[in-house]
């Protein structure tokens, strides 16, 4: 237990006071015999358990999965429009990203040797089960598309694999938002409507960043355009998410999460602006912008992850919104009876 | 509120999970008004289930050095010390001289916490391997030969019950003594409880008994007595293990209005599908825009076959 109880009281009491009743005995100046937070929480202890996942593995997986999935769409578009160099590098990038992300997932298991149990059942109520099946369909497609493009063999199979990866890719990029949101973690579940859009915008930024880094500038028109769309999408969906969260939005602004998400905003906007304004003229700027977009996307995922952990570790973020919801319900109930 | 198998009242979760001829659903009613904080339940649970030691600490949290439920703590007795105003029909304890402030008194609330064996259990819903399952008794149990330690159940549980054991990697929690139930015995904690604070039995019967107990306490002037987790209409469809509390749930470290987040899964998948389509749309738009004749006159070296 690192958090002291008076920190919790400060966190709970110092916020905008959206909870209708700033209730509880012991708040009103009398010298408390026991920690004041006892009245809002049990010795400041978290109500729910934060995920035991390592940020490197799981936030890293969110980033890499997005990069791979969105990259497959970009690759298919490039393939279709004759931007062969872009298509090839993006297919290779998607294969590398999805391979790394699968490795991160297995590495994060408590029993890595039992990873195959993920495919023991098909369970639509478990986003992780859905995701495992999705990955096992997407991975081979991304692999085949990359191998055919790199070797120039079996072009027809390559086209089919490219198309399949482009259809499955967006699902790979979006489902991780559901994975995070289908938990009791206040900063994730609270934005279960917005998070998928944040994640696909971030994935688009990453993929277009990768294209700017790897592909020749003469082919990078679509990537530059996508980078701008992604940046606009990410900024607007993130602010919608924060509005939805009310007091829990603090977790997106403070501490490690706050730093990461501020960095993400700066990097994404700067990357998109650089790409749009000078990405065609200067190869150096294109590469620099691409790196910023990639870094921005990673910061978004690590920031959202950190916000979730912070919101789980502080009982205020579990208790206060639930209390507010319960009081609202109570009022409705009373009105109904009257 | 939408009603589907993911949330809302659900009379017979065992049958819903495919157990034909399931016995009646069983559960715990923990009446904290008679808990004396002896921790016999904690000890009996550890002993019967052969749960490893998980650290010794002096926490300064009253008599509670266990701290909370976890992978190696399946029953946890909470000790709440409260400064309360005199009167109000509360249990009153005489103060040590000089200990009082502002004319208040101190009361202890003690409560033995446990896995709630939710009607709609988030841990079970999100488990990707099928390791967590619904037993014929309507309880929720982890099969440790299948669990691969993905850890998804941990943040999914709205009560912070289930946890991965660091030395092992897999997730563990209360089984309501599945082995004892199978042999017609009651769980070890209920067996050990000397005051019948922990009552085990058929859930329907326990709910009736609990309602009577609350009425009785209210009549005796204990107006703060309330049930927690008994209501099939609540966010998890009612708990298989529910409580009689003497203060707000958060005082005991319990969430005031928990929900099974799987309730929102249809909405989440819908938004994810829309988001996935918008990702495709965004790239389609990007390719379309860059296919417009380049105004600067620089063309893409004639490589483009189809626009
Ligand atoms: S209390 Fe938590 S661990 Fe127990 S059944 Fe409900 S969701 Fe699962």
PDB file of C-alpha atoms in Angstrom, chain B residues 62-273:
ATOM      1  CA  UNK B  62      -7.095  -1.664  13.445  1.00  0.00           C
ATOM      2  CA  UNK B  63      -6.899  -5.446  13.933  1.00  0.00           C
ATOM      3  CA  UNK B  64      -6.759  -6.076  10.213  1.00  0.00           C
ATOM      4  CA  UNK B  65      -3.355  -7.231   9.021  1.00  0.00           C
ATOM      5  CA  UNK B  66      -4.861  -9.276   6.201  1.00  0.00           C
ATOM      6  CA  UNK B  67      -5.794  -6.127   4.270  1.00  0.00           C
ATOM      7  CA  UNK B  68      -8.050  -7.516   1.590  1.00  0.00           C
ATOM      8  CA  UNK B  69      -9.132 -10.409  -0.563  1.00  0.00           C
ATOM      9  CA  UNK B  70      -6.618 -11.741  -3.039  1.00  0.00           C
ATOM     10  CA  UNK B  71      -5.109 -14.793  -4.644  1.00  0.00           C
ATOM     11  CA  UNK B  72      -4.167 -16.220  -1.255  1.00  0.00           C
ATOM     12  CA  UNK B  73      -6.913 -14.688   0.901  1.00  0.00           C
ATOM     13  CA  UNK B  74     -10.404 -15.920   0.139  1.00  0.00           C
ATOM     14  CA  UNK B  75     -12.054 -14.712   3.336  1.00  0.00           C
ATOM     15  CA  UNK B  76     -11.057 -11.355   4.779  1.00  0.00           C
ATOM     16  CA  UNK B  77     -12.333  -9.830   8.006  1.00  0.00           C
ATOM     17  CA  UNK B  78     -12.501  -6.046   7.818  1.00  0.00           C
ATOM     18  CA  UNK B  79     -12.178  -3.950  10.980  1.00  0.00           C
ATOM     19  CA  UNK B  80     -13.584  -0.451  10.727  1.00  0.00           C
ATOM     20  CA  UNK B  81     -13.082   1.932  13.641  1.00  0.00           C
ATOM     21  CA  UNK B  82     -15.459   4.833  13.537  1.00  0.00           C
ATOM     22  CA  UNK B  83     -15.914   7.936  15.570  1.00  0.00           C
ATOM     23  CA  UNK B  84     -19.659   8.338  15.809  1.00  0.00           C
ATOM     24  CA  UNK B  85     -21.978  10.773  17.549  1.00  0.00           C
ATOM     25  CA  UNK B  86     -23.588   9.468  20.719  1.00  0.00           C
ATOM     26  CA  UNK B  87     -27.024   8.016  20.404  1.00  0.00           C
ATOM     27  CA  UNK B  88     -28.756   6.941  17.249  1.00  0.00           C
ATOM     28  CA  UNK B  89     -29.338   3.375  18.327  1.00  0.00           C
ATOM     29  CA  UNK B  90     -25.822   2.224  17.510  1.00  0.00           C
ATOM     30  CA  UNK B  91     -23.846  -0.369  19.325  1.00  0.00           C
ATOM     31  CA  UNK B  92     -22.030   1.709  21.921  1.00  0.00           C
ATOM     32  CA  UNK B  93     -18.632   0.920  23.326  1.00  0.00           C
ATOM     33  CA  UNK B  94     -17.286   2.705  26.412  1.00  0.00           C
ATOM     34  CA  UNK B  95     -14.245   4.815  25.591  1.00  0.00           C
ATOM     35  CA  UNK B  96     -10.834   4.626  27.125  1.00  0.00           C
ATOM     36  CA  UNK B  97     -10.556   7.753  29.252  1.00  0.00           C
ATOM     37  CA  UNK B  98      -9.273  10.746  27.334  1.00  0.00           C
ATOM     38  CA  UNK B  99      -9.761   8.984  23.991  1.00  0.00           C
ATOM     39  CA  UNK B 100     -12.938  10.740  23.019  1.00  0.00           C
ATOM     40  CA  UNK B 101     -13.224  13.760  20.803  1.00  0.00           C
ATOM     41  CA  UNK B 102     -16.120  16.089  20.462  1.00  0.00           C
ATOM     42  CA  UNK B 103     -18.354  13.939  22.633  1.00  0.00           C
ATOM     43  CA  UNK B 104     -18.350  11.146  20.043  1.00  0.00           C
ATOM     44  CA  UNK B 105     -17.844   7.490  20.672  1.00  0.00           C
ATOM     45  CA  UNK B 106     -15.951   4.790  18.900  1.00  0.00           C
ATOM     46  CA  UNK B 107     -17.593   1.823  17.284  1.00  0.00           C
ATOM     47  CA  UNK B 108     -16.134  -1.119  15.503  1.00  0.00           C
ATOM     48  CA  UNK B 109     -17.644  -2.583  12.405  1.00  0.00           C
ATOM     49  CA  UNK B 110     -16.433  -6.033  11.517  1.00  0.00           C
ATOM     50  CA  UNK B 111     -17.288  -7.853   8.351  1.00  0.00           C
ATOM     51  CA  UNK B 112     -16.072 -11.029   6.719  1.00  0.00           C
ATOM     52  CA  UNK B 113     -15.705 -10.413   2.996  1.00  0.00           C
ATOM     53  CA  UNK B 114     -15.652 -13.091   0.313  1.00  0.00           C
ATOM     54  CA  UNK B 115     -16.124 -13.602  -3.431  1.00  0.00           C
ATOM     55  CA  UNK B 116     -19.690 -12.609  -4.254  1.00  0.00           C
ATOM     56  CA  UNK B 117     -20.320 -15.480  -6.700  1.00  0.00           C
ATOM     57  CA  UNK B 118     -22.157 -12.988  -8.884  1.00  0.00           C
ATOM     58  CA  UNK B 119     -25.232 -13.980 -10.872  1.00  0.00           C
ATOM     59  CA  UNK B 120     -23.546 -12.250 -13.811  1.00  0.00           C
ATOM     60  CA  UNK B 121     -19.890 -12.769 -13.000  1.00  0.00           C
ATOM     61  CA  UNK B 122     -17.570 -10.489 -14.945  1.00  0.00           C
ATOM     62  CA  UNK B 123     -14.585 -12.729 -14.193  1.00  0.00           C
ATOM     63  CA  UNK B 124     -16.348 -15.672 -15.785  1.00  0.00           C
ATOM     64  CA  UNK B 125     -17.662 -13.648 -18.718  1.00  0.00           C
ATOM     65  CA  UNK B 126     -14.254 -12.351 -19.767  1.00  0.00           C
ATOM     66  CA  UNK B 127     -12.206 -15.515 -19.102  1.00  0.00           C
ATOM     67  CA  UNK B 128     -10.848 -16.468 -22.544  1.00  0.00           C
ATOM     68  CA  UNK B 129      -9.939 -20.073 -21.749  1.00  0.00           C
ATOM     69  CA  UNK B 130     -13.118 -21.258 -20.066  1.00  0.00           C
ATOM     70  CA  UNK B 131     -11.116 -21.848 -16.914  1.00  0.00           C
ATOM     71  CA  UNK B 132     -13.667 -19.909 -14.852  1.00  0.00           C
ATOM     72  CA  UNK B 133     -16.984 -21.704 -14.941  1.00  0.00           C
ATOM     73  CA  UNK B 134     -20.412 -21.815 -13.322  1.00  0.00           C
ATOM     74  CA  UNK B 135     -20.875 -24.875 -11.149  1.00  0.00           C
ATOM     75  CA  UNK B 136     -24.070 -26.864 -10.731  1.00  0.00           C
ATOM     76  CA  UNK B 137     -24.534 -25.037  -7.407  1.00  0.00           C
ATOM     77  CA  UNK B 138     -24.623 -21.674  -9.182  1.00  0.00           C
ATOM     78  CA  UNK B 139     -21.188 -20.689  -7.854  1.00  0.00           C
ATOM     79  CA  UNK B 140     -18.169 -19.442  -9.826  1.00  0.00           C
ATOM     80  CA  UNK B 141     -14.952 -21.484  -9.758  1.00  0.00           C
ATOM     81  CA  UNK B 142     -11.515 -21.330 -11.443  1.00  0.00           C
ATOM     82  CA  UNK B 143     -10.186 -24.567 -12.890  1.00  0.00           C
ATOM     83  CA  UNK B 144      -6.527 -24.271 -12.107  1.00  0.00           C
ATOM     84  CA  UNK B 145      -5.502 -26.896 -14.642  1.00  0.00           C
ATOM     85  CA  UNK B 146      -6.798 -24.675 -17.436  1.00  0.00           C
ATOM     86  CA  UNK B 147      -6.047 -21.123 -16.288  1.00  0.00           C
ATOM     87  CA  UNK B 148      -3.148 -19.690 -18.298  1.00  0.00           C
ATOM     88  CA  UNK B 149      -2.724 -16.597 -16.179  1.00  0.00           C
ATOM     89  CA  UNK B 150      -3.923 -14.031 -18.726  1.00  0.00           C
ATOM     90  CA  UNK B 151      -5.096 -11.906 -15.796  1.00  0.00           C
ATOM     91  CA  UNK B 152      -8.198 -10.567 -17.542  1.00  0.00           C
ATOM     92  CA  UNK B 153     -10.523 -11.593 -14.698  1.00  0.00           C
ATOM     93  CA  UNK B 154      -8.527  -9.440 -12.258  1.00  0.00           C
ATOM     94  CA  UNK B 155      -9.592  -5.954 -13.451  1.00  0.00           C
ATOM     95  CA  UNK B 156     -12.936  -7.331 -14.663  1.00  0.00           C
ATOM     96  CA  UNK B 157     -14.204  -8.200 -11.187  1.00  0.00           C
ATOM     97  CA  UNK B 158     -16.136  -5.186  -9.879  1.00  0.00           C
ATOM     98  CA  UNK B 159     -15.346  -6.195  -6.292  1.00  0.00           C
ATOM     99  CA  UNK B 160     -11.568  -6.620  -6.575  1.00  0.00           C
ATOM    100  CA  UNK B 161     -11.763 -10.246  -5.493  1.00  0.00           C
ATOM    101  CA  UNK B 162      -9.858 -12.425  -7.911  1.00  0.00           C
ATOM    102  CA  UNK B 163      -6.102 -12.069  -8.325  1.00  0.00           C
ATOM    103  CA  UNK B 164      -3.076 -13.756  -9.855  1.00  0.00           C
ATOM    104  CA  UNK B 165      -0.702 -15.352  -7.405  1.00  0.00           C
ATOM    105  CA  UNK B 166       2.728 -13.923  -8.219  1.00  0.00           C
ATOM    106  CA  UNK B 167       4.580 -17.143  -7.421  1.00  0.00           C
ATOM    107  CA  UNK B 168       2.264 -19.136  -9.629  1.00  0.00           C
ATOM    108  CA  UNK B 169       0.925 -16.860 -12.353  1.00  0.00           C
ATOM    109  CA  UNK B 170      -2.586 -18.268 -12.298  1.00  0.00           C
ATOM    110  CA  UNK B 171      -5.706 -16.618 -10.861  1.00  0.00           C
ATOM    111  CA  UNK B 172      -7.263 -17.815  -7.613  1.00  0.00           C
ATOM    112  CA  UNK B 173     -10.323 -17.032  -5.537  1.00  0.00           C
ATOM    113  CA  UNK B 174     -12.983 -18.508  -3.266  1.00  0.00           C
ATOM    114  CA  UNK B 175     -14.593 -21.683  -4.636  1.00  0.00           C
ATOM    115  CA  UNK B 176     -17.295 -21.708  -1.966  1.00  0.00           C
ATOM    116  CA  UNK B 177     -15.534 -24.969  -1.064  1.00  0.00           C
ATOM    117  CA  UNK B 178     -16.659 -26.705  -4.251  1.00  0.00           C
ATOM    118  CA  UNK B 179     -15.163 -29.948  -2.974  1.00  0.00           C
ATOM    119  CA  UNK B 180     -17.116 -29.788   0.293  1.00  0.00           C
ATOM    120  CA  UNK B 181     -20.359 -28.855  -1.471  1.00  0.00           C
ATOM    121  CA  UNK B 182     -19.974 -31.904  -3.672  1.00  0.00           C
ATOM    122  CA  UNK B 183     -19.744 -34.031  -0.544  1.00  0.00           C
ATOM    123  CA  UNK B 184     -22.828 -32.421   0.985  1.00  0.00           C
ATOM    124  CA  UNK B 185     -20.868 -30.350   3.488  1.00  0.00           C
ATOM    125  CA  UNK B 186     -21.059 -26.637   4.122  1.00  0.00           C
ATOM    126  CA  UNK B 187     -18.054 -24.424   3.284  1.00  0.00           C
ATOM    127  CA  UNK B 188     -15.263 -24.316   5.842  1.00  0.00           C
ATOM    128  CA  UNK B 189     -15.778 -20.644   6.783  1.00  0.00           C
ATOM    129  CA  UNK B 190     -19.462 -21.068   7.558  1.00  0.00           C
ATOM    130  CA  UNK B 191     -18.697 -24.232   9.508  1.00  0.00           C
ATOM    131  CA  UNK B 192     -16.091 -22.403  11.591  1.00  0.00           C
ATOM    132  CA  UNK B 193     -18.040 -19.207  12.281  1.00  0.00           C
ATOM    133  CA  UNK B 194     -18.987 -19.298  15.985  1.00  0.00           C
ATOM    134  CA  UNK B 195     -21.696 -16.620  15.834  1.00  0.00           C
ATOM    135  CA  UNK B 196     -23.465 -17.668  12.638  1.00  0.00           C
ATOM    136  CA  UNK B 197     -22.434 -14.400  11.081  1.00  0.00           C
ATOM    137  CA  UNK B 198     -21.627 -16.501   8.007  1.00  0.00           C
ATOM    138  CA  UNK B 199     -24.695 -18.464   7.027  1.00  0.00           C
ATOM    139  CA  UNK B 200     -24.627 -20.935   4.189  1.00  0.00           C
ATOM    140  CA  UNK B 201     -27.676 -22.337   2.465  1.00  0.00           C
ATOM    141  CA  UNK B 202     -30.070 -22.170  -0.439  1.00  0.00           C
ATOM    142  CA  UNK B 203     -29.993 -18.639  -1.763  1.00  0.00           C
ATOM    143  CA  UNK B 204     -33.757 -18.118  -1.861  1.00  0.00           C
ATOM    144  CA  UNK B 205     -34.064 -19.139   1.745  1.00  0.00           C
ATOM    145  CA  UNK B 206     -31.110 -16.973   2.794  1.00  0.00           C
ATOM    146  CA  UNK B 207     -32.717 -13.964   1.140  1.00  0.00           C
ATOM    147  CA  UNK B 208     -35.901 -14.492   3.123  1.00  0.00           C
ATOM    148  CA  UNK B 209     -33.973 -14.928   6.327  1.00  0.00           C
ATOM    149  CA  UNK B 210     -31.958 -11.762   5.640  1.00  0.00           C
ATOM    150  CA  UNK B 211     -35.078  -9.692   5.018  1.00  0.00           C
ATOM    151  CA  UNK B 212     -36.477 -10.812   8.383  1.00  0.00           C
ATOM    152  CA  UNK B 213     -33.197  -9.993  10.119  1.00  0.00           C
ATOM    153  CA  UNK B 214     -33.117  -6.454   8.704  1.00  0.00           C
ATOM    154  CA  UNK B 215     -36.697  -5.884   9.821  1.00  0.00           C
ATOM    155  CA  UNK B 216     -35.828  -7.126  13.267  1.00  0.00           C
ATOM    156  CA  UNK B 217     -32.806  -4.817  13.535  1.00  0.00           C
ATOM    157  CA  UNK B 218     -34.818  -1.840  12.296  1.00  0.00           C
ATOM    158  CA  UNK B 219     -37.456  -2.546  14.952  1.00  0.00           C
ATOM    159  CA  UNK B 220     -34.735  -2.642  17.570  1.00  0.00           C
ATOM    160  CA  UNK B 221     -33.592   0.797  16.458  1.00  0.00           C
ATOM    161  CA  UNK B 222     -30.568  -0.164  14.369  1.00  0.00           C
ATOM    162  CA  UNK B 223     -31.743   1.955  11.493  1.00  0.00           C
ATOM    163  CA  UNK B 224     -28.426   1.765   9.638  1.00  0.00           C
ATOM    164  CA  UNK B 225     -28.810  -1.955   8.974  1.00  0.00           C
ATOM    165  CA  UNK B 226     -29.143  -2.633   5.255  1.00  0.00           C
ATOM    166  CA  UNK B 227     -28.668  -5.529   2.882  1.00  0.00           C
ATOM    167  CA  UNK B 228     -25.964  -5.455   0.231  1.00  0.00           C
ATOM    168  CA  UNK B 229     -25.860  -7.677  -2.837  1.00  0.00           C
ATOM    169  CA  UNK B 230     -29.232  -9.324  -2.194  1.00  0.00           C
ATOM    170  CA  UNK B 231     -31.141  -7.658  -5.016  1.00  0.00           C
ATOM    171  CA  UNK B 232     -31.497  -9.588  -8.316  1.00  0.00           C
ATOM    172  CA  UNK B 233     -32.162  -6.228  -9.985  1.00  0.00           C
ATOM    173  CA  UNK B 234     -28.735  -4.813  -9.171  1.00  0.00           C
ATOM    174  CA  UNK B 235     -25.795  -4.316 -11.530  1.00  0.00           C
ATOM    175  CA  UNK B 236     -24.568  -7.898 -11.269  1.00  0.00           C
ATOM    176  CA  UNK B 237     -27.974  -9.580 -11.075  1.00  0.00           C
ATOM    177  CA  UNK B 238     -27.570 -10.131  -7.352  1.00  0.00           C
ATOM    178  CA  UNK B 239     -24.765 -11.812  -5.472  1.00  0.00           C
ATOM    179  CA  UNK B 240     -24.566 -15.442  -4.442  1.00  0.00           C
ATOM    180  CA  UNK B 241     -22.806 -14.131  -1.340  1.00  0.00           C
ATOM    181  CA  UNK B 242     -24.587 -11.118   0.125  1.00  0.00           C
ATOM    182  CA  UNK B 243     -24.305  -9.129   3.321  1.00  0.00           C
ATOM    183  CA  UNK B 244     -26.072  -7.279   6.072  1.00  0.00           C
ATOM    184  CA  UNK B 245     -24.070  -4.094   6.688  1.00  0.00           C
ATOM    185  CA  UNK B 246     -24.303  -1.360   9.299  1.00  0.00           C
ATOM    186  CA  UNK B 247     -22.923   1.473   7.162  1.00  0.00           C
ATOM    187  CA  UNK B 248     -22.418   2.389   3.519  1.00  0.00           C
ATOM    188  CA  UNK B 249     -20.695  -0.373   1.532  1.00  0.00           C
ATOM    189  CA  UNK B 250     -17.650   1.785   0.695  1.00  0.00           C
ATOM    190  CA  UNK B 251     -16.864   2.025   4.415  1.00  0.00           C
ATOM    191  CA  UNK B 252     -16.173  -1.708   4.285  1.00  0.00           C
ATOM    192  CA  UNK B 253     -14.240  -1.379   1.013  1.00  0.00           C
ATOM    193  CA  UNK B 254     -17.169  -2.590  -1.063  1.00  0.00           C
ATOM    194  CA  UNK B 255     -18.298  -0.785  -4.236  1.00  0.00           C
ATOM    195  CA  UNK B 256     -21.593   1.072  -3.679  1.00  0.00           C
ATOM    196  CA  UNK B 257     -23.122   0.188  -7.061  1.00  0.00           C
ATOM    197  CA  UNK B 258     -21.074  -2.466  -8.886  1.00  0.00           C
ATOM    198  CA  UNK B 259     -21.985  -3.493 -12.434  1.00  0.00           C
ATOM    199  CA  UNK B 260     -20.936  -6.375 -14.606  1.00  0.00           C
ATOM    200  CA  UNK B 261     -19.310  -4.470 -17.446  1.00  0.00           C
ATOM    201  CA  UNK B 262     -20.199  -7.220 -19.903  1.00  0.00           C
ATOM    202  CA  UNK B 263     -23.648  -5.663 -19.692  1.00  0.00           C
ATOM    203  CA  UNK B 264     -22.318  -3.005 -22.077  1.00  0.00           C
ATOM    204  CA  UNK B 265     -20.585  -5.444 -24.409  1.00  0.00           C
ATOM    205  CA  UNK B 266     -23.148  -5.165 -27.236  1.00  0.00           C
ATOM    206  CA  UNK B 267     -22.733  -1.376 -27.174  1.00  0.00           C
ATOM    207  CA  UNK B 268     -18.946  -1.712 -27.091  1.00  0.00           C
ATOM    208  CA  UNK B 269     -18.842  -4.104 -30.051  1.00  0.00           C
ATOM    209  CA  UNK B 270     -21.129  -1.803 -31.998  1.00  0.00           C
ATOM    210  CA  UNK B 271     -18.831   1.140 -31.408  1.00  0.00           C
ATOM    211  CA  UNK B 272     -15.773  -0.974 -32.190  1.00  0.00           C
ATOM    212  CA  UNK B 273     -17.359  -2.035 -35.497  1.00  0.00           C
TER     213      UNK B 273
END
